[in-house]
C-alpha positions as a printed NumPy array, in Angstrom:
array([[ 73.305,  76.923, 172.481],
       [ 71.528,  78.348, 169.527],
       [ 73.373,  79.351, 166.435],
       [ 71.823,  82.585, 165.289],
       [ 71.457,  84.082, 161.839],
       [ 69.941,  87.216, 160.574],
       [ 67.958,  87.969, 157.443],
       [ 67.614,  85.404, 154.809],
       [ 66.291,  84.951, 151.446],
       [ 66.59 ,  82.234, 148.98 ],
       [ 66.104,  84.245, 145.86 ],
       [ 68.894,  84.757, 143.43 ],
       [ 69.628,  87.85 , 141.449],
       [ 71.755,  85.92 , 139.066],
       [ 70.701,  83.735, 136.232],
       [ 71.001,  79.998, 136.552],
       [ 73.785,  78.086, 138.011],
       [ 75.429,  77.374, 141.159],
       [ 77.518,  79.302, 143.517],
       [ 80.123,  78.393, 145.954],
       [ 79.435,  77.278, 149.384],
       [ 81.646,  76.724, 152.324],
       [ 85.16 ,  77.861, 152.648],
       [ 86.937,  79.58 , 155.439],
       [ 88.598,  82.6  , 153.877],
       [ 88.662,  86.268, 153.417],
       [ 85.537,  88.341, 153.488],
       [ 84.57 ,  90.419, 150.54 ],
       [ 86.297,  88.375, 147.875],
       [ 84.452,  87.041, 144.871],
       [ 84.875,  83.807, 143.02 ],
       [ 83.671,  83.271, 139.507],
       [ 84.113,  80.163, 137.458],
       [ 82.819,  78.454, 134.398],
       [ 82.895,  74.848, 133.495],
       [ 81.797,  71.994, 131.339],
       [ 78.242,  71.118, 130.504],
       [ 78.624,  67.378, 130.839],
       [ 77.416,  65.405, 133.796],
       [ 80.919,  64.043, 134.076],
       [ 83.463,  65.969, 136.066],
       [ 87.101,  66.743, 135.79 ],
       [ 89.81 ,  65.274, 137.945],
       [ 88.632,  64.628, 141.481],
       [ 84.967,  65.279, 140.778],
       [ 83.849,  62.398, 138.597],
       [ 80.386,  62.052, 140.073],
       [ 79.104,  65.592, 139.614],
       [ 75.677,  65.765, 137.986],
       [ 74.889,  69.086, 136.366],
       [ 71.237,  68.354, 135.585],
       [ 69.776,  71.517, 133.997],
       [ 72.149,  73.962, 135.679],
       [ 73.174,  76.86 , 133.457],
       [ 73.83 ,  80.57 , 133.654],
       [ 75.072,  82.588, 136.611],
       [ 74.33 ,  82.056, 140.264],
       [ 75.067,  84.644, 142.926],
       [ 75.664,  83.806, 146.585],
       [ 77.182,  85.584, 149.573],
       [ 77.992,  85.007, 153.211],
       [ 80.464,  83.347, 155.514],
       [ 84.072,  84.211, 154.873],
       [ 84.927,  81.202, 157.024],
       [ 83.82 ,  78.906, 154.222],
       [ 85.355,  80.825, 151.335],
       [ 88.381,  78.553, 150.928],
       [ 86.131,  75.527, 150.645],
       [ 83.908,  77.326, 148.18 ],
       [ 86.841,  78.096, 145.948],
       [ 87.809,  74.424, 145.866],
       [ 84.229,  73.297, 145.245],
       [ 83.575,  75.869, 142.547],
       [ 86.695,  74.804, 140.696],
       [ 85.522,  71.198, 140.572],
       [ 81.884,  71.942, 139.864],
       [ 82.441,  74.414, 137.05 ],
       [ 85.007,  72.105, 135.472],
       [ 82.216,  69.56 , 135.18 ],
       [ 79.3  ,  71.831, 134.311],
       [ 79.939,  74.072, 131.339],
       [ 77.692,  77.03 , 131.008],
       [ 77.556,  77.551, 134.756],
       [ 79.081,  80.682, 136.231],
       [ 79.459,  80.95 , 139.992],
       [ 79.982,  84.096, 142.026],
       [ 80.287,  83.735, 145.799],
       [ 81.061,  86.964, 147.611],
       [ 82.398,  86.063, 151.032],
       [ 81.264,  89.267, 152.688],
       [ 80.633,  87.642, 156.055],
       [ 77.683,  85.799, 157.541],
       [ 75.71 ,  88.95 , 158.337],
       [ 76.069,  90.268, 154.8  ],
       [ 75.081,  86.906, 153.351],
       [ 71.877,  86.626, 155.343],
       [ 70.984,  90.224, 154.5  ],
       [ 71.524,  89.552, 150.801],
       [ 69.337,  86.472, 151.11 ],
       [ 66.469,  88.406, 152.702],
       [ 66.736,  91.095, 150.066],
       [ 66.444,  88.597, 147.236],
       [ 69.941,  89.239, 145.924],
       [ 71.252,  85.677, 146.131],
       [ 70.027,  82.149, 145.496],
       [ 71.415,  81.005, 148.834],
       [ 73.608,  82.299, 151.626],
       [ 76.401,  80.856, 153.722],
       [ 76.327,  81.511, 157.444],
       [ 78.19 ,  80.34 , 160.524],
       [ 75.077,  80.908, 162.631],
       [ 71.669,  79.363, 162.095],
       [ 68.638,  81.508, 161.336],
       [ 66.811,  82.848, 164.372],
       [ 63.033,  83.017, 164.698],
       [ 62.801,  86.551, 163.34 ],
       [ 64.821,  85.599, 160.282],
       [ 62.765,  82.482, 159.656],
       [ 59.615,  84.589, 159.755],
       [ 61.138,  87.098, 157.323],
       [ 62.175,  84.32 , 154.939],
       [ 58.567,  83.276, 154.418],
       [ 58.018,  86.485, 152.449],
       [ 60.494,  85.384, 149.794],
       [ 60.115,  81.625, 149.945],
       [ 56.704,  81.275, 148.351],
       [ 54.858,  78.606, 150.307],
       [ 57.95 ,  77.745, 152.325],
       [ 60.708,  79.224, 154.483],
       [ 64.453,  79.539, 154.765],
       [ 66.206,  76.498, 156.206],
       [ 69.709,  75.803, 157.536],
       [ 71.737,  73.011, 155.933],
       [ 74.919,  72.206, 157.917],
       [ 77.59 ,  71.632, 155.306],
       [ 81.024,  72.219, 156.789],
       [ 82.599,  72.335, 160.192],
       [ 85.872,  73.505, 161.538],
       [ 87.79 ,  74.712, 164.544],
       [ 88.085,  78.399, 165.285],
       [ 91.756,  78.672, 166.065],
       [ 93.001,  81.258, 168.537],
       [ 96.037,  82.385, 166.598],
       [ 98.904,  84.249, 168.231],
       [102.309,  85.742, 167.479],
       [104.495,  85.716, 170.588],
       [108.247,  85.39 , 169.963],
       [109.748,  82.336, 171.653],
       [106.397,  80.804, 172.636],
       [105.349,  77.856, 170.479],
       [102.992,  75.81 , 172.668],
       [100.706,  78.241, 174.403],
       [ 97.838,  76.903, 176.548],
       [ 94.894,  79.09 , 177.566],
       [ 91.536,  78.428, 179.188],
       [ 88.2  ,  80.178, 178.758],
       [ 88.45 ,  82.651, 181.688],
       [ 91.917,  83.741, 180.602],
       [ 90.84 ,  84.134, 176.982],
       [ 87.839,  86.177, 178.081],
       [ 90.031,  88.497, 180.126],
       [ 92.474,  88.917, 177.244],
       [ 89.759,  89.849, 174.737],
       [ 87.929,  91.97 , 177.316],
       [ 91.09 ,  94.03 , 177.877],
       [ 91.57 ,  92.815, 181.462],
       [ 94.832,  90.937, 180.868],
       [ 97.22 ,  93.229, 179.055],
       [100.651,  91.582, 179.085],
       [101.935,  88.186, 177.964],
       [103.756,  87.494, 181.237],
       [100.575,  87.988, 183.279],
       [100.359,  85.532, 186.214],
       [ 97.18 ,  83.934, 184.846],
       [ 98.936,  83.04 , 181.584],
       [102.096,  81.963, 183.403],
       [100.105,  79.583, 185.609],
       [ 98.787,  77.76 , 182.542],
       [102.242,  77.703, 180.936],
       [104.784,  76.965, 183.688],
       [107.517,  75.871, 181.264],
       [107.128,  78.737, 178.779],
       [109.399,  81.778, 178.661],
       [106.688,  84.406, 178.455],
       [108.03 ,  87.807, 177.373],
       [107.268,  91.132, 179.001],
       [105.264,  92.118, 175.921],
       [101.988,  93.959, 175.47 ],
       [ 99.074,  91.884, 174.212],
       [ 97.598,  93.14 , 170.938],
       [ 94.122,  91.62 , 170.684],
       [ 92.339,  91.789, 167.331],
       [ 88.675,  91.132, 166.587],
       [ 86.46 ,  91.253, 163.499],
       [ 85.189,  94.652, 162.383],
       [ 82.419,  93.144, 160.255],
       [ 79.414,  91.152, 161.437],
       [ 80.698,  87.616, 161.551],
       [ 79.462,  84.144, 162.382],
       [ 83.003,  83.434, 163.562],
       [ 82.607,  86.167, 166.17 ],
       [ 79.206,  84.745, 167.091],
       [ 80.595,  81.26 , 167.702],
       [ 83.736,  82.457, 169.471],
       [ 81.73 ,  84.582, 171.892],
       [ 79.18 ,  81.795, 172.431],
       [ 82.09 ,  79.729, 173.693],
       [ 83.123,  82.508, 176.099],
       [ 79.546,  83.011, 177.311],
       [ 79.105,  79.287, 177.94 ],
       [ 82.398,  78.81 , 179.758],
       [ 83.411,  82.151, 181.286],
       [ 80.247,  84.198, 181.74 ],
       [ 81.547,  86.184, 184.714],
       [ 84.548,  87.337, 182.676],
       [ 82.514,  87.859, 179.484],
       [ 79.363,  89.807, 180.465],
       [ 78.009,  90.267, 176.954],
       [ 75.002,  88.957, 175.063],
       [ 76.923,  87.684, 172.044],
       [ 76.037,  87.812, 168.375],
       [ 77.727,  88.542, 165.059],
       [ 78.868,  92.038, 166.07 ],
       [ 81.809,  92.441, 168.462],
       [ 80.672,  93.927, 171.79 ],
       [ 83.698,  94.138, 174.087],
       [ 85.633,  97.342, 174.53 ],
       [ 89.279,  97.758, 173.661],
       [ 91.334,  95.793, 171.21 ],
       [ 91.776,  96.472, 167.517],
       [ 89.721,  95.364, 164.549],
       [ 90.164,  94.109, 161.005],
       [ 87.769,  92.946, 158.314],
       [ 87.34 ,  89.264, 157.561],
       [ 89.269,  86.206, 158.636],
       [ 92.082,  87.14 , 156.291],
       [ 92.237,  90.623, 157.817],
       [ 92.688,  89.512, 161.418],
       [ 95.138,  86.813, 160.335],
       [ 97.253,  89.378, 158.511],
       [ 97.337,  91.588, 161.594],
       [ 98.481,  88.697, 163.778],
       [101.221,  87.773, 161.31 ],
       [102.694,  91.242, 161.222],
       [102.196,  92.288, 164.864],
       [104.429,  91.023, 167.648],
       [102.299,  90.162, 170.673],
       [ 99.108,  89.788, 168.64 ],
       [ 96.258,  87.351, 169.212],
       [ 92.947,  86.826, 167.438],
       [ 90.371,  84.185, 166.486],
       [ 90.167,  82.762, 162.968],
       [ 89.407,  79.598, 161.057],
       [ 92.171,  77.008, 161.194],
       [ 93.118,  77.471, 157.545],
       [ 94.309,  80.995, 158.408],
       [ 96.479,  79.965, 161.355],
       [ 99.668,  79.398, 159.4  ],
       [102.74 ,  81.16 , 158.04 ],
       [103.931,  82.673, 161.296],
       [100.742,  82.18 , 163.302],
       [100.613,  79.545, 166.059],
       [ 97.368,  78.186, 167.502],
       [ 96.512,  78.08 , 171.199],
       [ 95.72 ,  74.746, 172.86 ],
       [ 92.555,  75.013, 174.956],
       [ 92.394,  73.784, 178.545],
       [ 88.802,  72.517, 178.747],
       [ 89.177,  70.654, 182.011],
       [ 89.82 ,  67.384, 180.189],
       [ 92.924,  65.315, 180.942],
       [ 94.988,  67.302, 178.43 ],
       [ 94.708,  70.623, 176.577],
       [ 92.986,  70.246, 173.211],
       [ 94.587,  71.231, 169.937],
       [ 92.683,  72.955, 167.133],
       [ 92.46 ,  70.199, 164.495],
       [ 89.727,  69.088, 162.113],
       [ 89.561,  65.698, 163.838],
       [ 89.034,  67.335, 167.23 ],
       [ 86.391,  69.632, 165.744],
       [ 84.589,  66.596, 164.327],
       [ 84.409,  65.109, 167.839],
       [ 82.684,  68.277, 168.968],
       [ 80.206,  68.319, 166.059],
       [ 79.357,  64.632, 166.439],
       [ 77.845,  65.398, 169.842],
       [ 75.75 ,  68.323, 168.545],
       [ 72.021,  68.394, 169.189],
       [ 69.605,  69.172, 166.379],
       [ 67.329,  72.079, 167.323],
       [ 65.839,  72.919, 163.919],
       [ 62.334,  71.703, 163.148],
       [ 60.912,  70.282, 159.939],
       [ 63.528,  70.469, 157.195],
       [ 65.577,  73.024, 159.115],
       [ 68.76 ,  71.387, 160.435],
       [ 70.117,  73.971, 162.862],
       [ 72.458,  72.396, 165.42 ],
       [ 73.29 ,  73.223, 169.019],
       [ 76.909,  72.73 , 170.079],
       [ 78.08 ,  72.082, 173.638],
       [ 80.78 ,  74.741, 173.949],
       [ 81.401,  73.73 , 177.569],
       [ 82.342,  70.172, 176.639],
       [ 85.007,  68.393, 178.657],
       [ 85.136,  65.344, 176.386],
       [ 88.735,  64.287, 175.801],
       [ 89.982,  65.497, 172.443],
       [ 86.865,  67.55 , 171.631],
       [ 87.893,  71.047, 170.529],
       [ 85.315,  73.415, 172.042],
       [ 85.635,  76.505, 169.81 ],
       [ 84.098,  74.947, 166.739],
       [ 81.676,  76.324, 164.195],
       [ 79.296,  74.825, 161.689],
       [ 78.672,  76.699, 158.466],
       [ 75.191,  76.417, 157.001],
       [ 73.885,  76.933, 153.521],
       [ 70.622,  78.849, 153.787],
       [ 68.047,  78.208, 151.096],
       [ 64.261,  78.064, 150.697],
       [ 62.766,  74.641, 151.284],
       [ 59.957,  75.659, 148.899],
       [ 59.507,  78.67 , 146.651],
       [ 62.995,  78.931, 145.168],
       [ 63.18 ,  80.866, 141.887],
       [ 62.652,  78.503, 138.982],
       [ 65.597,  79.916, 137.05 ],
       [ 68.093,  79.316, 139.857],
       [ 66.703,  76.166, 141.441],
       [ 68.42 ,  73.64 , 139.106],
       [ 71.826,  75.205, 139.649],
       [ 71.353,  75.588, 143.392],
       [ 70.311,  71.971, 143.837],
       [ 73.1  ,  70.637, 141.619],
       [ 75.776,  72.58 , 143.444],
       [ 74.478,  71.814, 146.924],
       [ 74.09 ,  68.151, 145.984],
       [ 77.746,  68.069, 144.933],
       [ 79.165,  69.766, 148.036],
       [ 77.136,  67.462, 150.272],
       [ 78.329,  64.39 , 148.381],
       [ 81.122,  62.114, 149.543],
       [ 83.467,  63.686, 146.982],
       [ 82.521,  67.195, 148.048],
       [ 82.984,  66.487, 151.721],
       [ 86.402,  64.93 , 151.111],
       [ 87.609,  68.263, 149.768],
       [ 87.002,  69.792, 153.189],
       [ 89.633,  67.653, 154.875],
       [ 92.173,  68.794, 152.297],
       [ 91.509,  72.423, 153.24 ],
       [ 91.577,  72.315, 157.072],
       [ 87.817,  71.868, 157.467],
       [ 85.863,  69.165, 159.217],
       [ 83.352,  67.181, 157.145],
       [ 79.873,  66.732, 158.57 ],
       [ 79.303,  63.441, 160.405],
       [ 77.566,  60.878, 158.206],
       [ 74.318,  60.893, 160.19 ],
       [ 74.031,  64.65 , 159.592],
       [ 75.162,  64.892, 155.968],
       [ 72.978,  61.989, 154.853],
       [ 69.896,  63.898, 156.009],
       [ 71.209,  67.052, 154.306],
       [ 71.382,  65.131, 151.006],
       [ 67.78 ,  64.02 , 151.358],
       [ 66.661,  67.567, 152.093],
       [ 68.482,  68.947, 149.053],
       [ 66.754,  66.445, 146.781],
       [ 63.402,  67.734, 148.025],
       [ 64.049,  71.449, 147.449],
       [ 61.472,  73.036, 145.176]])
């Protein structure tokens, strides 16, 4: 399936530097950091090369990658003094819009650029176009808060009916059939979805479309389409609602499914239900098909996979940047930061924050592409 993305621009409204990239966290939060000017890094980031990066770099986009960005920015700015980074995790839709409007040096998105967006990017990427660089992966956990139920199993049709307001109670026969040993309460289901345009929504609904089309008769995209349910802004917003609401369920990055939130195991038709883990997400990403052309590295995921241990509701977050025609004042910082987060050290940080690193065959090509940005 195609990962979509709207609006993009690789122009930055900041001065030089580098701005955060992937991290699955709350939308709308900013991160600013400063760091050392040496090519050497602080603890845990000894191989960072700052090159000529200086000044301030603005970026925006995926809230799913915000936690990773925070960790990366901390390491990068500790190594590169004179660099100030501001990543506003306003959601994938906001990031691509900011990119197309020339407000950021690069954007983070959980959906790849579509044809219309690629065409639009050529207006701002002088002599080039916007491209998708897959940088981080991770499972979209289906988090829930049901008292007394710790090991809930659901399949795609049942999930679709829950989020389409067709299954309304936790002791519904469809849920009971998948969980014969669970003590399901007579409790109303409180389904939450994202209120903002979100790549997480896009990927979650792509899974439902691919696996339960008859129960999910929608086109998909970053904006939520189904009727019913309640909404909250950002991954942190829906997670907070699930934490504080008995009977709640929502979709969120794995790093948010904690502190009172349990994650559903997905019945894919494999021998056993699949847990939302970074390792299981990596199995899903490893089988992805590249659909981008030229330097664009958009991937197509098989959401209907039945491979043992492959978690099907997985997203890939891209950094969107111009392959050619980047602003001269922001290019050094952009390349230095992207080079770091794509490095072995940068990718290791993902595992420490509930994200899945890119498979080596993918990230090695990303590194080559970054070196050629101009």
